[in-house]
XYZ file of C-alpha atoms in Angstrom:
635
model
C 27.012 218.431 261.622
C 29.450 220.482 259.842
C 32.016 219.199 257.283
C 35.173 218.470 259.228
C 38.298 220.283 258.210
C 40.207 217.231 258.029
C 38.871 214.186 256.010
C 38.963 211.318 258.198
C 37.230 208.382 257.176
C 33.392 208.320 257.164
C 32.026 206.180 259.865
C 28.799 204.318 258.531
C 26.831 201.934 260.745
C 24.128 199.849 259.190
C 20.867 198.880 260.964
C 18.716 197.206 258.330
C 19.312 194.952 255.474
C 15.836 194.198 254.238
C 11.826 194.762 255.311
C 11.351 192.723 258.030
C 15.064 192.468 259.405
C 16.162 192.510 263.201
C 13.967 195.337 264.752
C 16.030 195.983 267.570
C 19.175 196.877 264.999
C 18.643 200.341 265.408
C 18.867 200.400 269.405
C 22.206 198.426 268.795
C 23.584 200.810 266.425
C 23.215 203.745 269.043
C 24.447 201.924 271.837
C 27.561 200.987 269.948
C 30.725 202.578 268.920
C 30.706 206.436 267.612
C 29.909 206.770 264.228
C 29.061 209.624 261.765
C 25.749 207.939 259.513
C 23.308 205.384 260.365
C 21.778 203.669 257.105
C 19.124 201.497 256.654
C 17.952 199.253 253.489
C 14.139 197.991 253.146
C 14.197 197.256 249.394
C 14.494 194.403 247.611
C 13.012 193.371 244.442
C 10.265 190.944 245.738
C 9.622 193.731 249.103
C 8.733 196.124 246.353
C 6.546 193.447 244.640
C 4.526 193.012 247.954
C 4.770 196.894 248.600
C 3.173 197.936 245.574
C 0.312 196.100 245.575
C -0.500 197.437 249.486
C 0.305 200.840 247.839
C -2.376 200.439 245.549
C -4.965 199.519 248.090
C -3.777 202.977 250.370
C -1.903 205.299 248.809
C -1.038 206.808 252.324
C 1.115 204.045 253.112
C 3.701 202.139 250.733
C 6.806 202.496 253.007
C 8.338 200.937 255.798
C 5.906 201.683 258.677
C 8.099 200.021 261.629
C 10.719 201.896 260.546
C 8.862 204.746 262.180
C 8.680 202.800 265.812
C 12.742 202.170 265.275
C 13.558 205.489 264.773
C 11.270 207.311 267.145
C 13.080 206.508 270.727
C 16.232 207.719 269.211
C 15.435 210.899 267.645
C 16.858 212.866 270.207
C 19.944 210.432 270.421
C 20.439 211.495 266.836
C 20.065 215.264 267.292
C 21.900 215.338 270.338
C 25.119 213.291 268.743
C 24.760 215.030 265.506
C 24.361 211.537 263.500
C 22.937 211.498 260.000
C 20.407 208.743 258.957
C 19.973 207.782 255.507
C 17.356 205.184 254.365
C 15.257 203.714 251.720
C 12.452 203.018 254.136
C 10.358 205.634 251.910
C 9.528 202.986 249.313
C 6.839 204.083 247.265
C 6.043 207.099 249.526
C 8.821 208.949 250.924
C 7.037 212.132 251.377
C 4.388 210.409 253.676
C 6.968 209.063 255.791
C 8.877 212.589 255.674
C 5.323 213.580 257.455
C 5.225 211.046 259.946
C 8.574 211.903 260.980
C 8.341 215.672 260.716
C 5.346 215.496 263.104
C 7.307 213.161 265.532
C 10.262 215.364 265.492
C 7.960 218.457 266.173
C 6.220 216.869 269.091
C 9.753 215.850 270.832
C 10.794 219.610 270.265
C 13.579 218.626 267.955
C 15.082 220.702 265.029
C 16.243 217.624 262.705
C 15.764 218.773 259.176
C 14.229 215.831 257.120
C 14.839 215.609 252.918
C 13.280 213.195 250.331
C 14.591 211.924 247.322
C 12.250 210.947 244.671
C 11.743 210.789 240.953
C 12.412 207.065 240.955
C 8.306 206.347 240.670
C 7.596 206.318 236.811
C 4.576 204.351 236.787
C 2.364 207.032 235.683
C 4.459 207.795 232.532
C 5.022 204.372 231.230
C 2.545 204.856 228.094
C 4.335 208.285 227.254
C 7.605 206.956 227.725
C 6.890 204.171 225.507
C 4.857 206.888 222.887
C 8.253 208.537 222.834
C 10.312 205.587 221.919
C 11.502 204.191 225.000
C 10.369 200.487 224.489
C 11.436 199.574 227.962
C 13.081 196.329 226.992
C 13.120 193.304 229.527
C 16.841 193.553 230.948
C 17.373 189.593 229.986
C 15.247 188.931 227.460
C 15.058 192.073 225.420
C 11.360 191.611 224.934
C 9.752 195.360 224.878
C 7.095 195.963 227.924
C 4.297 195.814 224.835
C 4.827 192.089 224.662
C 4.194 191.606 228.676
C 0.210 191.838 228.363
C 0.216 192.836 231.984
C -1.128 196.240 233.400
C 1.837 197.399 235.802
C 1.160 198.065 239.242
C 4.658 199.467 240.211
C 7.486 201.115 238.079
C 10.532 202.124 240.070
C 14.084 203.382 238.541
C 17.041 202.906 240.427
C 18.554 206.170 241.444
C 21.684 206.961 242.201
C 23.922 209.008 245.169
C 23.725 212.650 244.279
C 20.604 213.228 245.359
C 21.814 212.010 248.790
C 24.941 213.883 249.027
C 23.089 217.238 247.973
C 20.474 216.956 250.532
C 23.249 216.511 253.182
C 25.211 219.159 251.840
C 21.795 221.567 252.376
C 22.187 220.592 256.105
C 19.679 217.611 256.196
C 19.795 215.116 259.114
C 17.306 212.502 258.037
C 17.357 211.341 254.098
C 14.504 209.488 253.307
C 14.911 207.730 249.786
C 12.416 205.586 247.447
C 14.279 202.820 245.041
C 17.675 204.273 245.077
C 20.473 201.729 244.504
C 21.791 199.908 247.864
C 24.861 201.007 247.641
C 23.652 204.768 247.418
C 22.814 204.934 251.020
C 26.380 204.703 251.641
C 27.958 206.208 248.630
C 26.164 209.420 249.086
C 27.319 209.885 252.391
C 30.857 209.161 251.483
C 30.504 211.581 248.696
C 29.256 214.597 250.525
C 31.710 213.963 253.286
C 34.870 213.424 251.417
C 33.832 216.120 248.462
C 33.963 213.712 245.476
C 33.277 214.837 242.263
C 31.207 213.461 239.419
C 34.263 211.907 237.610
C 36.169 210.900 240.715
C 35.666 207.296 239.082
C 38.255 205.085 241.378
C 36.792 206.967 244.580
C 33.420 206.291 243.938
C 33.992 202.843 242.946
C 35.350 202.465 246.214
C 32.316 203.973 247.968
C 30.155 201.718 245.734
C 31.829 198.765 247.202
C 31.811 199.965 250.808
C 28.007 200.407 250.285
C 27.531 196.709 248.465
C 29.404 195.098 251.735
C 27.264 197.584 254.340
C 23.784 197.454 252.861
C 23.424 193.645 253.995
C 23.921 194.504 257.966
C 25.157 191.037 259.471
C 26.034 189.524 255.980
C 29.354 190.795 256.792
C 29.572 189.844 260.254
C 28.940 186.109 259.899
C 25.450 186.137 259.146
C 24.496 183.452 256.081
C 28.242 182.408 255.964
C 29.270 179.143 255.028
C 32.269 179.082 257.627
C 29.530 180.128 260.314
C 30.565 177.483 262.893
C 34.220 178.844 263.090
C 32.921 182.086 264.091
C 32.488 183.559 267.402
C 29.166 185.136 268.944
C 27.544 183.829 265.971
C 24.423 183.104 268.075
C 23.668 186.885 267.573
C 25.949 188.441 265.024
C 26.114 192.495 265.097
C 25.236 194.886 262.230
C 28.325 195.719 260.079
C 30.203 199.141 260.339
C 32.146 200.488 257.524
C 35.032 203.317 257.347
C 35.351 204.990 254.226
C 38.391 206.515 253.414
C 38.844 209.401 251.221
C 40.552 207.761 248.345
C 37.577 205.341 248.333
C 39.131 202.156 250.323
C 37.324 201.143 253.218
C 37.908 199.212 256.567
C 34.691 197.152 257.224
C 34.404 196.033 261.112
C 31.649 196.156 263.857
C 30.730 197.427 266.938
C 33.042 196.089 269.503
C 30.147 194.863 271.732
C 28.388 192.887 269.291
C 28.941 189.006 268.452
C 29.848 187.721 265.057
C 33.215 188.506 263.345
C 34.667 190.243 260.165
C 37.085 188.295 258.639
C 38.481 188.488 254.847
C 35.916 185.381 254.341
C 32.828 186.831 255.747
C 33.698 190.159 253.382
C 34.039 187.931 250.264
C 30.749 186.437 250.810
C 29.124 189.729 250.417
C 31.555 191.039 247.669
C 30.251 188.003 245.713
C 26.829 188.195 246.374
C 24.289 189.132 243.871
C 26.563 190.900 241.206
C 26.249 190.712 237.618
C 30.090 190.080 236.989
C 33.336 192.010 237.057
C 31.603 195.073 235.821
C 29.357 196.200 238.603
C 26.988 198.448 237.013
C 25.587 201.578 239.059
C 23.865 204.918 238.303
C 26.965 206.971 239.363
C 29.901 204.879 238.419
C 30.771 201.367 236.540
C 32.970 199.649 239.146
C 35.490 196.982 238.016
C 35.664 194.390 240.578
C 38.814 192.321 239.211
C 41.283 193.923 241.371
C 39.102 194.075 244.468
C 41.423 193.061 247.630
C 40.359 192.149 251.156
C 43.249 192.271 253.905
C 42.820 191.397 257.679
C 44.534 194.261 259.291
C 43.536 193.478 262.752
C 40.903 191.561 264.191
C 37.401 191.980 263.118
C 38.915 195.031 260.565
C 39.463 193.946 256.760
C 40.409 196.497 254.168
C 38.967 196.435 251.094
C 40.805 198.410 248.442
C 41.296 197.836 244.663
C 37.810 199.022 243.003
C 38.232 200.817 239.644
C 35.762 203.114 238.351
C 34.621 203.952 234.770
C 31.916 205.923 233.836
C 27.974 204.850 234.760
C 25.626 203.298 231.937
C 23.263 205.651 230.264
C 20.410 203.585 231.206
C 19.092 202.894 234.345
C 17.042 199.746 235.708
C 13.118 200.114 236.431
C 11.566 197.401 238.648
C 8.143 196.812 237.192
C 5.101 194.690 238.720
C 1.993 193.617 237.903
C -0.593 190.721 239.049
C -0.372 187.805 237.748
C -3.164 185.508 239.334
C -3.194 183.347 242.923
C -0.877 180.791 244.731
C -1.154 179.007 247.887
C 1.319 176.647 249.710
C 0.324 173.748 252.194
C 2.576 171.016 253.788
C 2.162 167.491 254.024
C 4.441 164.586 256.047
C 5.231 161.367 254.913
C 6.615 158.835 257.136
C 8.448 154.911 256.933
C 9.850 152.874 254.479
C 9.356 153.077 250.719
C 9.474 156.974 250.710
C 10.300 157.022 246.995
C 7.280 154.858 246.362
C 4.849 157.021 248.645
C 5.865 160.336 247.057
C 5.549 158.977 243.789
C 1.864 157.791 244.421
C 1.118 161.147 246.623
C 2.144 162.991 243.642
C 0.119 161.203 241.290
C -3.317 161.649 243.657
C -2.320 165.292 243.772
C -2.210 165.912 240.181
C -5.567 163.730 239.824
C -7.460 165.736 242.642
C -6.387 169.205 241.636
C -6.333 168.562 237.229
C -8.141 171.601 236.045
C -8.346 173.306 239.066
C -5.032 174.763 239.361
C -2.856 175.698 236.600
C 0.520 174.870 238.088
C 1.581 172.761 240.798
C 4.821 172.098 242.370
C 5.257 169.045 244.578
C 8.350 169.215 246.681
C 9.978 166.543 249.419
C 12.544 167.874 251.421
C 15.305 165.430 252.841
C 15.490 161.676 253.305
C 14.580 159.713 256.349
C 17.464 158.465 258.308
C 18.633 155.015 257.705
C 18.054 154.095 261.478
C 15.726 156.670 262.632
C 15.442 157.358 266.396
C 12.426 159.252 266.508
C 9.539 159.641 264.225
C 10.543 162.674 263.277
C 13.747 161.130 261.727
C 11.561 158.631 259.254
C 9.452 161.834 258.243
C 9.990 163.623 255.193
C 7.912 167.119 254.657
C 6.111 167.842 251.509
C 5.526 171.491 250.231
C 2.540 171.499 248.180
C 2.445 174.641 246.032
C -0.146 175.636 243.302
C -0.613 178.867 241.274
C -4.072 179.988 239.521
C -5.076 182.598 237.141
C -8.154 183.385 239.438
C -8.695 183.467 243.062
C -11.929 181.321 243.058
C -9.467 178.121 241.630
C -7.708 178.250 245.269
C -10.824 178.524 247.661
C -10.824 176.085 250.483
C -13.067 173.804 248.819
C -11.008 173.769 245.473
C -7.370 173.326 247.367
C -7.228 172.460 251.172
C -10.580 170.079 251.203
C -9.136 167.960 248.615
C -5.399 167.999 249.967
C -7.245 167.332 253.461
C -9.597 164.230 251.666
C -6.395 162.550 251.165
C -6.177 160.826 254.741
C -7.922 157.570 254.331
C -6.963 156.844 250.604
C -3.334 157.818 250.330
C -0.190 156.355 251.260
C 0.623 154.985 254.678
C 2.405 157.473 257.174
C 0.910 160.693 255.354
C -0.821 163.446 257.438
C -0.947 167.211 257.615
C -0.084 169.463 260.684
C -3.403 170.363 262.097
C -1.794 172.490 264.652
C -0.760 175.190 261.607
C -2.876 177.418 260.236
C -4.705 176.068 257.244
C -3.698 177.149 253.893
C -7.389 178.795 252.951
C -6.289 182.287 251.633
C -4.540 182.567 248.190
C -2.032 185.132 247.807
C -1.972 187.811 245.077
C 1.324 186.723 242.494
C 2.976 189.428 241.627
C 5.014 189.094 238.449
C 8.580 190.804 237.757
C 9.607 192.864 234.880
C 13.151 194.562 234.858
C 13.288 197.377 232.459
C 16.095 199.582 231.080
C 15.371 202.944 230.428
C 17.382 205.965 229.213
C 18.772 208.231 232.158
C 17.662 211.435 230.377
C 13.981 210.117 231.372
C 14.603 210.309 234.889
C 13.669 213.160 236.950
C 15.770 212.651 240.069
C 14.876 215.296 242.592
C 15.571 216.186 246.550
C 12.909 217.936 248.395
C 14.257 219.798 251.383
C 13.191 220.745 254.828
C 12.079 224.315 253.883
C 10.331 222.882 250.793
C 12.968 223.686 248.344
C 13.248 221.489 245.253
C 16.713 220.595 243.785
C 16.929 218.641 240.316
C 20.061 216.056 239.923
C 20.628 216.118 236.531
C 21.993 212.593 234.937
C 25.649 212.072 234.935
C 26.979 213.993 232.010
C 29.692 211.216 231.469
C 27.451 208.382 231.232
C 28.171 206.275 228.070
C 26.313 203.296 226.474
C 27.809 200.182 228.161
C 26.751 197.064 230.424
C 28.922 194.543 228.423
C 30.616 192.239 230.733
C 33.895 190.722 230.231
C 34.513 187.346 229.208
C 36.974 185.092 230.757
C 37.623 181.849 228.894
C 36.636 178.749 230.014
C 39.338 176.242 232.066
C 40.863 174.177 229.609
C 41.690 170.384 230.101
C 45.463 169.748 230.259
C 47.554 166.654 230.135
C 48.009 165.297 233.757
C 51.735 164.800 234.813
C 51.770 163.306 238.199
C 49.232 161.045 239.960
C 47.624 162.843 243.454
C 45.478 161.384 246.285
C 42.100 162.213 246.133
C 39.258 161.722 248.397
C 35.184 162.046 247.804
C 34.021 164.841 249.925
C 31.695 167.580 249.756
C 32.737 170.705 247.854
C 32.480 172.800 251.189
C 35.416 171.144 252.668
C 37.367 173.325 250.568
C 35.486 176.187 249.474
C 32.814 178.939 250.634
C 29.806 179.766 248.700
C 27.040 182.688 248.541
C 24.083 182.976 246.261
C 21.099 185.260 245.344
C 18.975 186.723 242.713
C 19.168 188.886 240.265
C 15.447 189.008 238.881
C 14.888 185.343 237.458
C 18.839 185.014 237.399
C 20.723 183.089 240.244
C 24.134 184.094 241.236
C 26.708 181.488 242.738
C 30.278 182.987 244.081
C 32.819 180.280 245.321
C 35.991 180.813 246.506
C 38.695 178.764 248.008
C 39.076 178.730 251.702
C 42.701 178.651 251.302
C 45.405 179.802 249.034
C 46.565 176.542 248.431
C 43.071 175.308 247.290
C 42.690 177.877 244.686
C 44.538 176.734 241.778
C 42.593 173.507 241.836
C 39.459 175.104 242.469
C 39.421 177.845 239.907
C 40.507 174.666 237.462
C 37.911 172.336 238.729
C 34.699 174.801 238.481
C 34.369 175.292 234.801
C 30.857 175.748 233.255
C 30.129 172.194 232.745
C 31.309 171.238 236.074
C 28.599 173.416 237.721
C 26.143 171.897 235.767
C 26.980 168.729 237.043
C 26.873 170.139 240.469
C 23.804 171.924 239.765
C 21.284 169.404 238.049
C 18.383 172.114 238.044
C 20.356 174.147 235.677
C 20.026 171.953 232.828
C 19.480 173.596 229.761
C 19.738 177.094 230.976
C 22.745 179.624 230.127
C 25.649 179.625 232.713
C 27.961 182.660 232.910
C 31.344 181.876 234.446
C 34.074 184.782 235.699
C 37.072 184.935 237.821
C 38.206 187.041 240.747
C 41.885 185.558 241.243
C 42.426 188.585 244.037
C 39.819 186.959 246.326
C 40.192 183.273 245.187
C 36.506 183.165 243.813
C 34.764 181.990 240.946
C 31.783 183.500 240.023
C 28.458 182.054 237.840
C 25.120 183.875 236.792
C 22.748 180.921 235.947
C 20.028 182.629 233.992
C 16.088 181.558 234.342
C 16.795 179.417 237.516
C 14.636 181.337 239.599
C 11.853 181.411 236.271
C 11.106 185.202 236.092
C 11.825 186.296 239.384
C 11.517 185.564 242.976
C 7.797 186.863 243.085
C 6.288 184.328 240.627
C 9.099 181.431 241.809
C 7.005 178.518 243.312
C 9.646 176.821 244.694
C 10.303 177.221 248.664
C 13.888 178.849 247.954
C 12.260 181.633 245.860
C 15.298 183.721 245.508
C 17.967 181.609 245.333
C 19.674 182.350 248.762
C 20.290 178.531 249.600
C 21.695 177.493 245.964
C 25.462 177.856 247.008
C 24.882 175.736 250.241
C 23.385 173.054 247.945
C 26.513 173.251 245.502
C 28.697 173.023 248.471
C 27.107 169.809 249.707
C 27.954 167.794 246.466
C 30.457 165.416 246.364
C 33.435 165.526 244.351
C 37.117 163.945 244.069
C 39.070 166.558 245.960
C 43.303 166.485 246.532
C 43.741 165.220 249.842
C 46.354 167.886 250.816
C 43.522 170.590 250.212
C 40.928 169.146 252.773
C 40.575 170.224 256.310
C 42.214 167.992 258.828
C 39.040 167.114 260.859
C 37.627 165.959 257.429
C 40.352 164.000 256.081
C 40.840 161.941 259.493
C 37.534 161.821 259.719
C 36.392 157.804 260.099
C 33.014 158.344 258.445
C 34.818 159.698 255.347
C 35.836 157.306 252.220
C 39.503 156.067 252.380
C 41.533 158.392 250.037
C 42.236 157.063 246.776
C 44.887 157.795 244.077
C 42.953 159.162 241.048
C 43.348 157.409 237.834
C 44.865 159.765 235.042
C 42.999 162.444 233.964
C 42.446 166.064 232.313
C 42.581 168.818 234.312
C 41.492 172.426 233.242
C 44.602 175.018 233.004
C 45.179 178.437 234.176
C 42.981 181.221 232.537
C 44.576 184.692 231.117
C 42.838 186.789 233.801
C 44.945 184.979 236.453
C 48.483 185.433 237.246
C 49.281 182.508 239.355
C 51.541 179.781 237.519
C 49.321 177.021 236.241
C 48.895 173.736 238.297
C 47.889 170.416 236.629
C 45.045 168.936 239.094
C 42.547 165.972 238.567
C 39.007 166.812 237.238
C 36.493 166.349 239.943
C 33.907 164.060 239.700
C 30.600 164.532 241.309
C 28.724 162.109 243.621
């Protein structure tokens, strides 16, 4: 495909948001509306952990093998329609994947050109880097790598978009990457298409924002969205499409034939997902998200604008992984009355049985029985039993499963395990995560083209020391001026949420469903309030920011996920449900802000007038006038 004479928006369609995403998504994208570029994201931190272990066993692998099955039937269509395809399915072995694709392309008699972007893998250089004065300090704790005490099996730096742009500029049709940043999959094609330069900061920032929205596929069409019940076609939401303009703004949409919907809220959900704060750090640009705006310009079309760019940081994130013992998970069930006493006894029995065998034991009950159960299932609580041990032999069948199974005759009444499910007999390797920082001068970012030529991509010469997030003052209490009728209700009746992982930290973005609820929400959601809404955050550091133009308050809860999802024994390893839990917590909400169907629900408590209280005022980062509101109380 030759570059167009007129720079119309670049149309990019997603077909994968993670390793294991819907396998038919590439079929759907090829059958959808006309596009210029296909992008597929397969890598996440927890995915890299698993790939690193498998790659070490078999160096010929290390890439997303099922991507080959996805793309093979469409190679002819990609060639005929002049579509470009960019993906990080290369994982730890882009060249291996390239060789496989080139063979398929040759067998099909096609002339598609394949390029590889490499240089992210720094595993073999870790000792040399440390000896040269690069301590590879932990991104959160500041500890040097030498303090970790483990032998890494994977170390991949996050590369930027200019290698992708160079490959496309040289005529590549398919660009296979390793660990580039997720948004680079979109920023690279956008920079190539529009001819952006290294210092086109605002345009590059807009490309990163578009990339951040697009890289998670159906997230922006209603997947994992708090307001899912109001969306059409949500049973099978389609994958997202973006139209990136020359000025960096974008229109987020979807294929007309697909289900789901694109609204300002579904887009906001992705904007606040897994960010560090208002400063979104990227290898090619630091994005200031403070002034981001979303506008519904037509059904299923949301314009995103307002991104501002600054020079990128002079350090890159490096994801490192090392084996850290073994873990195993099994489930049991408890039925009937006196559930709390039954659970207490079951916990005591399990700790007694497994004492001296396992190093860590996590026992979690899920849900509560119905007050008047109409079936046995409604009277049953599932119990997840997760164990960690430094040695595999500590979690053998005799040491773990048979001990759990021995409880049948001497544990609590109503106890059983699912005999129809696969027994927990095989411990899994546990891989610990170490997010490090490394100066960009130490990276060897390269592109290998179809004809064997190698291009070197130098670090951005404008990179500067950075990475500091702005400080937003906490809402401060102000004297209440008027009484206001309130009602106890879940926070989710006036707000939406999206949460995810940033290493061992969990981010939580909450935003008002309606403009009229924003003044109350932003004053109510102080750091102290989040601690009450999220009891498991007790003792942890919380960082709070505001995004007034999208009516959002954003939190980072440091350490909520331990040292990262790959070693987190909880079922919600990477914090995907934390935001929904916060929305389920009940607080006192002004009656006029509640949606009609809840305000009139006979099941809800009667509205009451709050007693005189204090409420937080407006902060300097928001231009809306201050409004006195009652401070909510957590149920």
